[in-house]
Amino acid sequence: MEEIGFTWHTDPDGSSYVAPELVKVTEAEAEGYYEAANALYDMFAEAGQHVIDNDLFAELGIPENLIQLVKLSWDDDDWHLYGRFDFAGGLNGEPIKLLEFNADTPTSLFETCIIQWALLKSNGMDEEAQFNNAYEMIADNFKRLITNDDGLEKFDEYYNGERILFSSARDLPEDEQTTRLLQRIAVDAGFSTDFCYIDEAGFLPDEGVFNKDQDLTNFWFKLWPWEDMAADEPELIELLTETARKRKAVFINPAYTILFQSKGILKVLHDLFPDSPYLLAAGYEPLEGVKHVSKPLFGREGANVSIVTESGDVESSTDGPYGIHPMLYQEYVELEQDAKGLTYQAGVFFAYEACGLGFRRGPKILNDTATFVPHIISE
């Protein structure tokens, strides 16, 4: 694993991050996940337009300084490269229910694309026996950045062909290797690429985005949440907004993905599609008389999440750094459990269409101790 850049294979307590078992999935179950993700993405697109048309940014917790860039990226149809749906159910006859959509900075791509496929191959199993063509689909999505008419201004003497600059934060090996994997996919798709850390990138609204060597780029991929950027670097948001207005560069994933990333969109979805079999009831206030989960509009890895009973008592909860955000309240649904009482959550990557399945396993509220569990399609 380390030879191919997968360095976070072992947790601090010495346990393996990648499970030695496989989740057995039938063809019908794999098809169910595929259909659910595709149907939901269409719903998200309608919900995003609804938020913009009705100025619901505050309800979703969207930073005010980011709204203009969100609208620009939406109106310009900037291409959404990839995201990951998190689902409950889908196995053993249980209905698939949407928990959330990690649309901006999803992780576990390396595990889904590379590791679980390599595990089948190295164990002499049929490496095609997975719902897992995420690598190829993301490569095709990179090509769509161009074929869908990005509308970029050409860069005169600076223009060096279609180039993508990839950036991640320093000292975060998982983020960096995920970013470098995407860079590798872009190269396979025919792009010229470069990598630099986020603090090495430069921005000039009249010219575009630069790498550490002052080379201009057409596209900037950043594994950096938009909401964190808006809070920590407001001046940078102003620069990016002006750059986008002049069409000097395109940012990946686009700023509008924060609409999908916000847990607040779950209420909008339920309001718009109350009869969808994939959606759980959700609101901005506790759900009275209904067992539910409270979670921050922007949060990660199960932090600051509580499970609340029908009577309003907190059954279990987690701490974390995201308590500063408003809460979304979502109807509770049981996750699949094994004999040891560990729960399973499905993750389905989306890149133009659903394209990769993987599972996380852990405690009742999945957190940063969760294990990645590969799968195999087996009737």
mmCIF file of C-alpha atoms in Angstrom:
data_model
loop_
_atom_site.group_PDB
_atom_site.id
_atom_site.type_symbol
_atom_site.label_atom_id
_atom_site.label_comp_id
_atom_site.label_asym_id
_atom_site.label_seq_id
_atom_site.Cartn_x
_atom_site.Cartn_y
_atom_site.Cartn_z
ATOM 1 C CA MET A 1 0.000 0.000 0.000
ATOM 2 C CA GLU A 2 2.770 2.432 0.858
ATOM 3 C CA GLU A 3 4.466 1.803 -2.490
ATOM 4 C CA ILE A 4 1.414 3.253 -4.246
ATOM 5 C CA GLY A 5 1.070 6.195 -1.835
ATOM 6 C CA PHE A 6 -1.543 4.794 0.558
ATOM 7 C CA THR A 7 0.100 5.704 3.853
ATOM 8 C CA TRP A 8 -2.923 5.882 6.180
ATOM 9 C CA HIS A 9 -3.526 2.116 6.172
ATOM 10 C CA THR A 10 -3.038 1.757 9.952
ATOM 11 C CA ASP A 11 -4.813 3.678 12.694
ATOM 12 C CA PRO A 12 -2.896 5.203 15.636
ATOM 13 C CA ASP A 13 -3.878 2.264 17.861
ATOM 14 C CA GLY A 14 -2.204 -0.150 15.437
ATOM 15 C CA SER A 15 -5.415 -1.547 13.969
ATOM 16 C CA SER A 16 -5.902 -1.808 10.222
ATOM 17 C CA TYR A 17 -7.880 0.992 8.589
ATOM 18 C CA VAL A 18 -8.796 -1.309 5.675
ATOM 19 C CA ALA A 19 -10.852 -4.292 6.820
ATOM 20 C CA PRO A 20 -9.670 -7.807 5.885
ATOM 21 C CA GLU A 21 -13.267 -8.813 5.115
ATOM 22 C CA LEU A 22 -15.449 -8.090 2.091
ATOM 23 C CA VAL A 23 -19.070 -6.957 2.046
ATOM 24 C CA LYS A 24 -20.992 -9.249 -0.283
ATOM 25 C CA VAL A 25 -23.308 -7.277 -2.554
ATOM 26 C CA THR A 26 -25.713 -8.779 -5.072
ATOM 27 C CA GLU A 27 -26.094 -7.458 -8.611
ATOM 28 C CA ALA A 28 -29.547 -6.169 -7.685
ATOM 29 C CA GLU A 29 -28.194 -4.335 -4.615
ATOM 30 C CA ALA A 30 -25.410 -2.739 -6.663
ATOM 31 C CA GLU A 31 -27.989 -1.636 -9.234
ATOM 32 C CA GLY A 32 -30.088 -0.195 -6.416
ATOM 33 C CA TYR A 33 -27.229 2.013 -5.233
ATOM 34 C CA TYR A 34 -26.565 3.081 -8.828
ATOM 35 C CA GLU A 35 -30.187 4.076 -9.427
ATOM 36 C CA ALA A 36 -30.484 5.873 -6.082
ATOM 37 C CA ALA A 37 -27.434 8.070 -6.630
ATOM 38 C CA ASN A 38 -28.461 8.977 -10.170
ATOM 39 C CA ALA A 39 -32.008 9.872 -9.152
ATOM 40 C CA LEU A 40 -30.818 11.901 -6.172
ATOM 41 C CA TYR A 41 -28.334 13.933 -8.172
ATOM 42 C CA ASP A 42 -31.156 15.149 -10.386
ATOM 43 C CA MET A 43 -33.052 16.130 -7.240
ATOM 44 C CA PHE A 44 -30.016 17.994 -5.905
ATOM 45 C CA ALA A 45 -29.805 19.977 -9.139
ATOM 46 C CA GLU A 46 -33.444 21.040 -8.784
ATOM 47 C CA ALA A 47 -32.945 21.837 -5.109
ATOM 48 C CA GLY A 48 -29.888 23.975 -5.902
ATOM 49 C CA GLN A 49 -31.872 26.028 -8.398
ATOM 50 C CA HIS A 50 -34.650 26.381 -5.814
ATOM 51 C CA VAL A 51 -32.185 27.716 -3.231
ATOM 52 C CA ILE A 52 -30.838 30.287 -5.689
ATOM 53 C CA ASP A 53 -34.261 31.350 -6.997
ATOM 54 C CA ASN A 54 -35.639 31.807 -3.466
ATOM 55 C CA ASP A 55 -32.493 33.233 -1.843
ATOM 56 C CA LEU A 56 -32.255 30.472 0.772
ATOM 57 C CA PHE A 57 -28.508 30.836 1.294
ATOM 58 C CA ALA A 58 -28.820 31.849 4.955
ATOM 59 C CA GLU A 59 -30.967 28.813 5.743
ATOM 60 C CA LEU A 60 -28.219 26.584 4.357
ATOM 61 C CA GLY A 61 -25.506 28.426 6.291
ATOM 62 C CA ILE A 62 -23.770 29.624 3.118
ATOM 63 C CA PRO A 63 -21.228 32.358 4.014
ATOM 64 C CA GLU A 64 -22.380 35.685 2.626
ATOM 65 C CA ASN A 65 -19.015 36.394 0.997
ATOM 66 C CA LEU A 66 -19.343 33.194 -1.039
ATOM 67 C CA ILE A 67 -22.811 33.766 -2.501
ATOM 68 C CA GLN A 68 -21.672 35.684 -5.563
ATOM 69 C CA LEU A 69 -19.111 33.043 -6.485
ATOM 70 C CA VAL A 70 -21.738 30.329 -5.984
ATOM 71 C CA LYS A 71 -24.070 32.108 -8.402
ATOM 72 C CA LEU A 72 -21.325 32.679 -10.962
ATOM 73 C CA SER A 73 -20.272 29.037 -10.953
ATOM 74 C CA TRP A 74 -23.917 27.938 -11.232
ATOM 75 C CA ASP A 75 -24.765 30.331 -14.068
ATOM 76 C CA ASP A 76 -21.588 29.392 -15.949
ATOM 77 C CA ASP A 77 -22.363 25.666 -15.583
ATOM 78 C CA ASP A 78 -18.919 24.978 -14.136
ATOM 79 C CA TRP A 79 -18.448 21.245 -14.113
ATOM 80 C CA HIS A 80 -18.908 19.217 -10.935
ATOM 81 C CA LEU A 81 -16.019 16.746 -11.022
ATOM 82 C CA TYR A 82 -17.020 14.259 -8.333
ATOM 83 C CA GLY A 83 -18.866 13.785 -5.072
ATOM 84 C CA ARG A 84 -19.893 10.959 -2.716
ATOM 85 C CA PHE A 85 -23.357 10.027 -1.474
ATOM 86 C CA ASP A 86 -23.608 8.448 1.971
ATOM 87 C CA PHE A 87 -26.446 5.945 2.318
ATOM 88 C CA ALA A 88 -28.102 3.857 4.963
ATOM 89 C CA GLY A 89 -29.635 0.566 3.852
ATOM 90 C CA GLY A 90 -29.372 -1.068 0.468
ATOM 91 C CA LEU A 91 -28.425 -4.542 1.764
ATOM 92 C CA ASN A 92 -30.568 -7.500 2.817
ATOM 93 C CA GLY A 93 -33.773 -5.912 1.579
ATOM 94 C CA GLU A 94 -33.378 -2.678 3.538
ATOM 95 C CA PRO A 95 -34.451 0.457 1.626
ATOM 96 C CA ILE A 96 -31.771 2.937 0.599
ATOM 97 C CA LYS A 97 -31.958 6.239 2.489
ATOM 98 C CA LEU A 98 -29.835 9.318 1.864
ATOM 99 C CA LEU A 99 -27.848 10.505 4.866
ATOM 100 C CA GLU A 100 -25.904 13.298 3.106
ATOM 101 C CA PHE A 101 -23.942 14.210 -0.014
ATOM 102 C CA ASN A 102 -20.233 15.006 0.272
ATOM 103 C CA ALA A 103 -20.221 17.100 -2.889
ATOM 104 C CA ASP A 104 -17.197 19.344 -2.406
ATOM 105 C CA THR A 105 -14.294 17.549 -0.711
ATOM 106 C CA PRO A 106 -15.151 13.840 -0.443
ATOM 107 C CA THR A 107 -12.517 11.446 0.837
ATOM 108 C CA SER A 108 -12.142 7.634 0.536
ATOM 109 C CA LEU A 109 -11.570 7.984 -3.217
ATOM 110 C CA PHE A 110 -8.184 6.231 -3.023
ATOM 111 C CA GLU A 111 -9.720 3.376 -1.076
ATOM 112 C CA THR A 112 -12.660 3.027 -3.455
ATOM 113 C CA CYS A 113 -10.824 3.459 -6.773
ATOM 114 C CA ILE A 114 -7.566 1.676 -6.073
ATOM 115 C CA ILE A 115 -7.312 -0.273 -2.828
ATOM 116 C CA GLN A 116 -10.450 -2.401 -2.932
ATOM 117 C CA TRP A 117 -9.793 -3.299 -6.579
ATOM 118 C CA ALA A 118 -6.160 -4.187 -5.793
ATOM 119 C CA LEU A 119 -7.268 -6.392 -2.882
ATOM 120 C CA LEU A 120 -9.413 -8.492 -5.182
ATOM 121 C CA LYS A 121 -6.639 -8.720 -7.751
ATOM 122 C CA SER A 122 -3.927 -9.625 -5.246
ATOM 123 C CA ASN A 123 -6.101 -12.363 -3.748
ATOM 124 C CA GLY A 124 -6.742 -13.992 -7.109
ATOM 125 C CA MET A 125 -10.395 -12.886 -7.200
ATOM 126 C CA ASP A 126 -12.259 -11.443 -10.147
ATOM 127 C CA GLU A 127 -11.232 -7.777 -10.051
ATOM 128 C CA GLU A 128 -14.258 -6.920 -12.215
ATOM 129 C CA ALA A 129 -16.621 -8.203 -9.507
ATOM 130 C CA GLN A 130 -17.189 -4.736 -8.029
ATOM 131 C CA PHE A 131 -19.380 -1.702 -8.597
ATOM 132 C CA ASN A 132 -16.274 0.361 -9.182
ATOM 133 C CA ASN A 133 -15.506 2.327 -12.338
ATOM 134 C CA ALA A 134 -14.868 5.604 -10.538
ATOM 135 C CA TYR A 135 -11.370 6.041 -12.000
ATOM 136 C CA GLU A 136 -12.642 5.859 -15.580
ATOM 137 C CA MET A 137 -15.703 8.004 -14.929
ATOM 138 C CA ILE A 138 -13.676 10.764 -13.260
ATOM 139 C CA ALA A 139 -11.260 10.671 -16.216
ATOM 140 C CA ASP A 140 -14.223 11.179 -18.542
ATOM 141 C CA ASN A 141 -15.446 14.026 -16.340
ATOM 142 C CA PHE A 142 -12.078 15.753 -16.656
ATOM 143 C CA LYS A 143 -12.557 15.635 -20.432
ATOM 144 C CA ARG A 144 -16.004 17.175 -20.028
ATOM 145 C CA LEU A 145 -14.365 20.246 -18.507
ATOM 146 C CA ILE A 146 -13.368 21.026 -22.092
ATOM 147 C CA THR A 147 -16.033 19.400 -24.223
ATOM 148 C CA ASN A 148 -18.826 21.173 -22.344
ATOM 149 C CA ASP A 149 -17.418 24.565 -23.386
ATOM 150 C CA ASP A 150 -15.835 26.014 -20.261
ATOM 151 C CA GLY A 151 -16.062 29.530 -21.708
ATOM 152 C CA LEU A 152 -12.605 30.460 -20.487
ATOM 153 C CA GLU A 153 -10.831 33.484 -21.847
ATOM 154 C CA LYS A 154 -7.698 32.352 -23.636
ATOM 155 C CA PHE A 155 -4.520 33.506 -22.033
ATOM 156 C CA ASP A 156 -2.622 35.110 -24.947
ATOM 157 C CA GLU A 157 1.093 34.700 -24.373
ATOM 158 C CA TYR A 158 0.484 32.924 -21.048
ATOM 159 C CA TYR A 159 -1.729 30.232 -22.521
ATOM 160 C CA ASN A 160 -0.044 26.826 -22.516
ATOM 161 C CA GLY A 161 -2.876 24.489 -23.469
ATOM 162 C CA GLU A 162 -5.372 22.878 -21.158
ATOM 163 C CA ARG A 163 -3.657 22.652 -17.768
ATOM 164 C CA ILE A 164 -4.901 21.873 -14.291
ATOM 165 C CA LEU A 165 -3.172 22.902 -11.084
ATOM 166 C CA PHE A 166 -3.881 20.554 -8.158
ATOM 167 C CA SER A 167 -3.546 21.791 -4.576
ATOM 168 C CA SER A 168 -4.051 20.440 -1.081
ATOM 169 C CA ALA A 169 -3.081 21.592 2.393
ATOM 170 C CA ARG A 170 0.293 20.697 3.859
ATOM 171 C CA ASP A 171 0.725 17.944 6.451
ATOM 172 C CA LEU A 172 -2.524 16.160 5.559
ATOM 173 C CA PRO A 173 -1.313 12.980 3.827
ATOM 174 C CA GLU A 174 -4.780 11.625 3.022
ATOM 175 C CA ASP A 175 -5.824 14.898 1.381
ATOM 176 C CA GLU A 176 -2.558 15.148 -0.511
ATOM 177 C CA GLN A 177 -2.655 11.595 -1.836
ATOM 178 C CA THR A 178 -6.316 11.963 -2.824
ATOM 179 C CA THR A 179 -5.358 15.125 -4.709
ATOM 180 C CA ARG A 180 -2.400 13.425 -6.362
ATOM 181 C CA LEU A 181 -4.648 10.520 -7.379
ATOM 182 C CA LEU A 182 -6.962 12.974 -9.100
ATOM 183 C CA GLN A 183 -3.914 14.546 -10.751
ATOM 184 C CA ARG A 184 -2.921 11.101 -12.055
ATOM 185 C CA ILE A 185 -6.441 10.584 -13.436
ATOM 186 C CA ALA A 186 -6.275 13.978 -15.174
ATOM 187 C CA VAL A 187 -2.970 13.040 -16.808
ATOM 188 C CA ASP A 188 -4.585 9.837 -18.080
ATOM 189 C CA ALA A 189 -7.376 12.018 -19.480
ATOM 190 C CA GLY A 190 -4.810 13.973 -21.511
ATOM 191 C CA PHE A 191 -4.197 17.060 -19.389
ATOM 192 C CA SER A 192 -0.990 18.833 -18.543
ATOM 193 C CA THR A 193 -0.932 19.105 -14.747
ATOM 194 C CA ASP A 194 1.029 20.446 -11.827
ATOM 195 C CA PHE A 195 0.812 20.186 -8.045
ATOM 196 C CA CYS A 196 1.542 22.714 -5.348
ATOM 197 C CA TYR A 197 0.357 23.194 -1.795
ATOM 198 C CA ILE A 198 -2.463 25.652 -1.322
ATOM 199 C CA ASP A 199 -0.192 28.208 0.339
ATOM 200 C CA GLU A 200 2.069 28.150 -2.758
ATOM 201 C CA ALA A 201 -0.665 29.018 -5.260
ATOM 202 C CA GLY A 202 -1.054 32.585 -6.513
ATOM 203 C CA PHE A 203 -4.100 34.475 -7.742
ATOM 204 C CA LEU A 204 -4.454 37.509 -10.025
ATOM 205 C CA PRO A 205 -7.998 38.266 -11.203
ATOM 206 C CA ASP A 206 -6.836 39.720 -14.527
ATOM 207 C CA GLU A 207 -4.672 36.711 -15.343
ATOM 208 C CA GLY A 208 -5.749 33.615 -13.407
ATOM 209 C CA VAL A 209 -4.185 31.124 -11.023
ATOM 210 C CA PHE A 210 -0.455 30.492 -10.766
ATOM 211 C CA ASN A 211 1.649 27.672 -9.407
ATOM 212 C CA LYS A 212 4.741 28.233 -7.292
ATOM 213 C CA ASP A 213 6.811 28.762 -10.454
ATOM 214 C CA GLN A 214 4.472 31.536 -11.661
ATOM 215 C CA ASP A 215 3.043 29.400 -14.474
ATOM 216 C CA LEU A 216 -0.515 30.299 -15.340
ATOM 217 C CA THR A 217 -3.182 27.563 -15.231
ATOM 218 C CA ASN A 218 -6.634 27.203 -16.723
ATOM 219 C CA PHE A 219 -8.170 25.170 -13.930
ATOM 220 C CA TRP A 220 -7.495 24.980 -10.210
ATOM 221 C CA PHE A 221 -8.498 21.899 -8.233
ATOM 222 C CA LYS A 222 -8.370 22.453 -4.479
ATOM 223 C CA LEU A 223 -9.097 19.921 -1.762
ATOM 224 C CA TRP A 224 -10.144 22.653 0.621
ATOM 225 C CA PRO A 225 -13.759 23.094 1.786
ATOM 226 C CA TRP A 226 -15.391 26.228 0.434
ATOM 227 C CA GLU A 227 -16.884 27.094 3.832
ATOM 228 C CA ASP A 228 -13.435 26.958 5.462
ATOM 229 C CA MET A 229 -11.959 29.078 2.708
ATOM 230 C CA ALA A 230 -14.725 31.669 3.133
ATOM 231 C CA ALA A 231 -14.148 31.846 6.901
ATOM 232 C CA ASP A 232 -10.339 31.742 6.933
ATOM 233 C CA GLU A 233 -9.414 33.587 3.711
ATOM 234 C CA PRO A 234 -12.088 36.179 2.849
ATOM 235 C CA GLU A 235 -9.666 38.179 0.706
ATOM 236 C CA LEU A 236 -8.967 35.079 -1.363
ATOM 237 C CA ILE A 237 -12.713 34.612 -1.935
ATOM 238 C CA GLU A 238 -12.819 38.168 -3.320
ATOM 239 C CA LEU A 239 -9.945 37.362 -5.690
ATOM 240 C CA LEU A 240 -11.549 34.117 -6.850
ATOM 241 C CA THR A 241 -14.901 35.835 -7.378
ATOM 242 C CA GLU A 242 -13.301 38.480 -9.587
ATOM 243 C CA THR A 243 -11.297 35.825 -11.441
ATOM 244 C CA ALA A 244 -14.476 33.832 -12.092
ATOM 245 C CA ARG A 245 -16.368 36.909 -13.252
ATOM 246 C CA LYS A 246 -13.669 37.567 -15.857
ATOM 247 C CA ARG A 247 -13.541 33.853 -16.781
ATOM 248 C CA LYS A 248 -9.798 33.690 -16.301
ATOM 249 C CA ALA A 249 -9.950 30.377 -14.454
ATOM 250 C CA VAL A 250 -12.369 27.663 -13.388
ATOM 251 C CA PHE A 251 -12.328 26.188 -9.872
ATOM 252 C CA ILE A 252 -12.896 22.497 -9.140
ATOM 253 C CA ASN A 253 -15.084 21.493 -7.426
ATOM 254 C CA PRO A 254 -17.136 24.607 -8.254
ATOM 255 C CA ALA A 255 -18.364 26.914 -5.518
ATOM 256 C CA TYR A 256 -21.990 25.866 -5.998
ATOM 257 C CA THR A 257 -21.154 22.442 -4.558
ATOM 258 C CA ILE A 258 -21.376 24.079 -1.136
ATOM 259 C CA LEU A 259 -25.160 24.117 -1.712
ATOM 260 C CA PHE A 260 -25.081 20.315 -1.942
ATOM 261 C CA GLN A 261 -22.486 19.953 0.831
ATOM 262 C CA SER A 262 -24.609 21.857 3.338
ATOM 263 C CA LYS A 263 -26.791 19.536 5.386
ATOM 264 C CA GLY A 264 -29.458 22.231 5.074
ATOM 265 C CA ILE A 265 -30.169 21.027 1.546
ATOM 266 C CA LEU A 266 -31.687 17.885 3.096
ATOM 267 C CA LYS A 267 -34.669 19.921 4.302
ATOM 268 C CA VAL A 268 -35.038 21.561 0.902
ATOM 269 C CA LEU A 269 -34.984 18.150 -0.765
ATOM 270 C CA HIS A 270 -37.644 16.757 1.561
ATOM 271 C CA ASP A 271 -39.831 19.832 1.016
ATOM 272 C CA LEU A 272 -39.544 19.492 -2.774
ATOM 273 C CA PHE A 273 -39.755 15.693 -2.983
ATOM 274 C CA PRO A 274 -41.760 14.530 0.065
ATOM 275 C CA ASP A 275 -42.686 11.240 -1.595
ATOM 276 C CA SER A 276 -39.187 10.185 -2.610
ATOM 277 C CA PRO A 277 -38.346 6.749 -1.200
ATOM 278 C CA TYR A 278 -34.715 7.844 -0.739
ATOM 279 C CA LEU A 279 -35.289 10.852 1.519
ATOM 280 C CA LEU A 280 -35.695 11.130 5.270
ATOM 281 C CA ALA A 281 -37.702 13.841 6.999
ATOM 282 C CA ALA A 282 -35.488 16.814 7.856
ATOM 283 C CA GLY A 283 -35.876 20.267 9.372
ATOM 284 C CA TYR A 284 -34.105 23.187 10.978
ATOM 285 C CA GLU A 285 -35.806 22.481 14.317
ATOM 286 C CA PRO A 286 -35.864 19.236 16.347
ATOM 287 C CA LEU A 287 -38.385 16.715 15.004
ATOM 288 C CA GLU A 288 -40.926 16.379 17.797
ATOM 289 C CA GLY A 289 -42.092 12.857 18.556
ATOM 290 C CA VAL A 290 -39.668 11.399 16.004
ATOM 291 C CA LYS A 291 -36.332 9.758 16.720
ATOM 292 C CA HIS A 292 -33.834 11.881 14.878
ATOM 293 C CA VAL A 293 -30.224 12.892 14.439
ATOM 294 C CA SER A 294 -28.883 16.404 14.904
ATOM 295 C CA LYS A 295 -25.791 17.318 12.900
ATOM 296 C CA PRO A 296 -24.055 20.561 11.942
ATOM 297 C CA LEU A 297 -24.808 22.090 8.562
ATOM 298 C CA PHE A 298 -21.088 21.729 7.930
ATOM 299 C CA GLY A 299 -19.320 18.917 9.715
ATOM 300 C CA ARG A 300 -17.166 15.886 9.060
ATOM 301 C CA GLU A 301 -16.434 12.386 10.324
ATOM 302 C CA GLY A 302 -19.418 12.201 12.655
ATOM 303 C CA ALA A 303 -18.298 15.095 14.855
ATOM 304 C CA ASN A 304 -20.895 17.047 16.895
ATOM 305 C CA VAL A 305 -23.642 14.544 16.041
ATOM 306 C CA SER A 306 -26.387 13.455 18.454
ATOM 307 C CA ILE A 307 -29.036 10.748 18.282
ATOM 308 C CA VAL A 308 -32.215 11.994 19.979
ATOM 309 C CA THR A 309 -35.102 9.743 21.057
ATOM 310 C CA GLU A 310 -38.811 10.334 20.401
ATOM 311 C CA SER A 311 -39.085 11.886 23.862
ATOM 312 C CA GLY A 312 -36.223 14.310 23.233
ATOM 313 C CA ASP A 313 -33.525 12.539 25.236
ATOM 314 C CA VAL A 314 -30.007 12.311 23.833
ATOM 315 C CA GLU A 315 -29.258 8.639 23.287
ATOM 316 C CA SER A 316 -25.659 9.128 22.162
ATOM 317 C CA SER A 317 -23.505 11.976 20.901
ATOM 318 C CA THR A 318 -20.023 12.982 19.772
ATOM 319 C CA ASP A 319 -17.870 16.020 20.394
ATOM 320 C CA GLY A 320 -15.962 17.975 17.788
ATOM 321 C CA PRO A 321 -15.056 21.356 16.321
ATOM 322 C CA TYR A 322 -18.221 21.958 14.268
ATOM 323 C CA GLY A 323 -20.619 22.986 17.036
ATOM 324 C CA ILE A 324 -20.347 26.607 15.878
ATOM 325 C CA HIS A 325 -22.563 25.784 12.903
ATOM 326 C CA PRO A 326 -26.386 25.673 13.013
ATOM 327 C CA MET A 327 -27.904 22.211 13.196
ATOM 328 C CA LEU A 328 -29.938 20.122 10.778
ATOM 329 C CA TYR A 329 -32.370 17.602 12.255
ATOM 330 C CA GLN A 330 -32.927 14.435 10.241
ATOM 331 C CA GLU A 331 -35.139 11.428 10.856
ATOM 332 C CA TYR A 332 -33.127 8.563 12.345
ATOM 333 C CA VAL A 333 -32.605 5.365 10.402
ATOM 334 C CA GLU A 334 -30.810 2.229 11.565
ATOM 335 C CA LEU A 335 -27.616 1.296 9.749
ATOM 336 C CA GLU A 336 -26.835 -2.300 8.805
ATOM 337 C CA GLN A 337 -25.186 -4.115 11.737
ATOM 338 C CA ASP A 338 -22.982 -7.193 11.955
ATOM 339 C CA ALA A 339 -22.787 -9.755 14.747
ATOM 340 C CA LYS A 340 -20.326 -7.548 16.648
ATOM 341 C CA GLY A 341 -22.742 -4.620 16.669
ATOM 342 C CA LEU A 342 -20.670 -2.583 14.215
ATOM 343 C CA THR A 343 -22.633 -0.501 11.727
ATOM 344 C CA TYR A 344 -22.144 -0.233 7.964
ATOM 345 C CA GLN A 345 -22.672 2.844 5.811
ATOM 346 C CA ALA A 346 -22.494 2.745 2.019
ATOM 347 C CA GLY A 347 -20.676 5.436 0.079
ATOM 348 C CA VAL A 348 -21.343 5.868 -3.643
ATOM 349 C CA PHE A 349 -19.158 8.140 -5.733
ATOM 350 C CA PHE A 350 -20.803 10.201 -8.442
ATOM 351 C CA ALA A 351 -19.019 11.550 -11.521
ATOM 352 C CA TYR A 352 -21.622 12.281 -14.211
ATOM 353 C CA GLU A 353 -23.279 9.123 -12.966
ATOM 354 C CA ALA A 354 -22.915 6.771 -9.998
ATOM 355 C CA CYS A 355 -19.602 4.979 -10.373
ATOM 356 C CA GLY A 356 -18.065 3.523 -7.216
ATOM 357 C CA LEU A 357 -19.249 1.749 -4.072
ATOM 358 C CA GLY A 358 -17.450 1.327 -0.752
ATOM 359 C CA PHE A 359 -18.428 0.868 2.894
ATOM 360 C CA ARG A 360 -17.446 2.388 6.219
ATOM 361 C CA ARG A 361 -17.790 0.345 9.406
ATOM 362 C CA GLY A 362 -17.697 1.532 12.976
ATOM 363 C CA PRO A 363 -19.699 2.618 16.026
ATOM 364 C CA LYS A 364 -23.320 3.725 15.968
ATOM 365 C CA ILE A 365 -22.251 7.260 15.085
ATOM 366 C CA LEU A 366 -19.537 6.691 12.508
ATOM 367 C CA ASN A 367 -16.500 8.825 13.243
ATOM 368 C CA ASP A 368 -12.822 9.115 12.300
ATOM 369 C CA THR A 369 -12.176 5.649 13.773
ATOM 370 C CA ALA A 370 -14.344 3.996 11.104
ATOM 371 C CA THR A 371 -12.839 1.250 8.961
ATOM 372 C CA PHE A 372 -13.048 1.090 5.179
ATOM 373 C CA VAL A 373 -14.578 -2.197 4.044
ATOM 374 C CA PRO A 374 -14.195 -3.310 0.403
ATOM 375 C CA HIS A 375 -16.968 -5.159 -1.402
ATOM 376 C CA ILE A 376 -17.492 -7.907 -3.937
ATOM 377 C CA ILE A 377 -20.507 -8.588 -6.114
ATOM 378 C CA SER A 378 -21.544 -12.142 -5.392
ATOM 379 C CA GLU A 379 -24.949 -13.725 -5.897
#
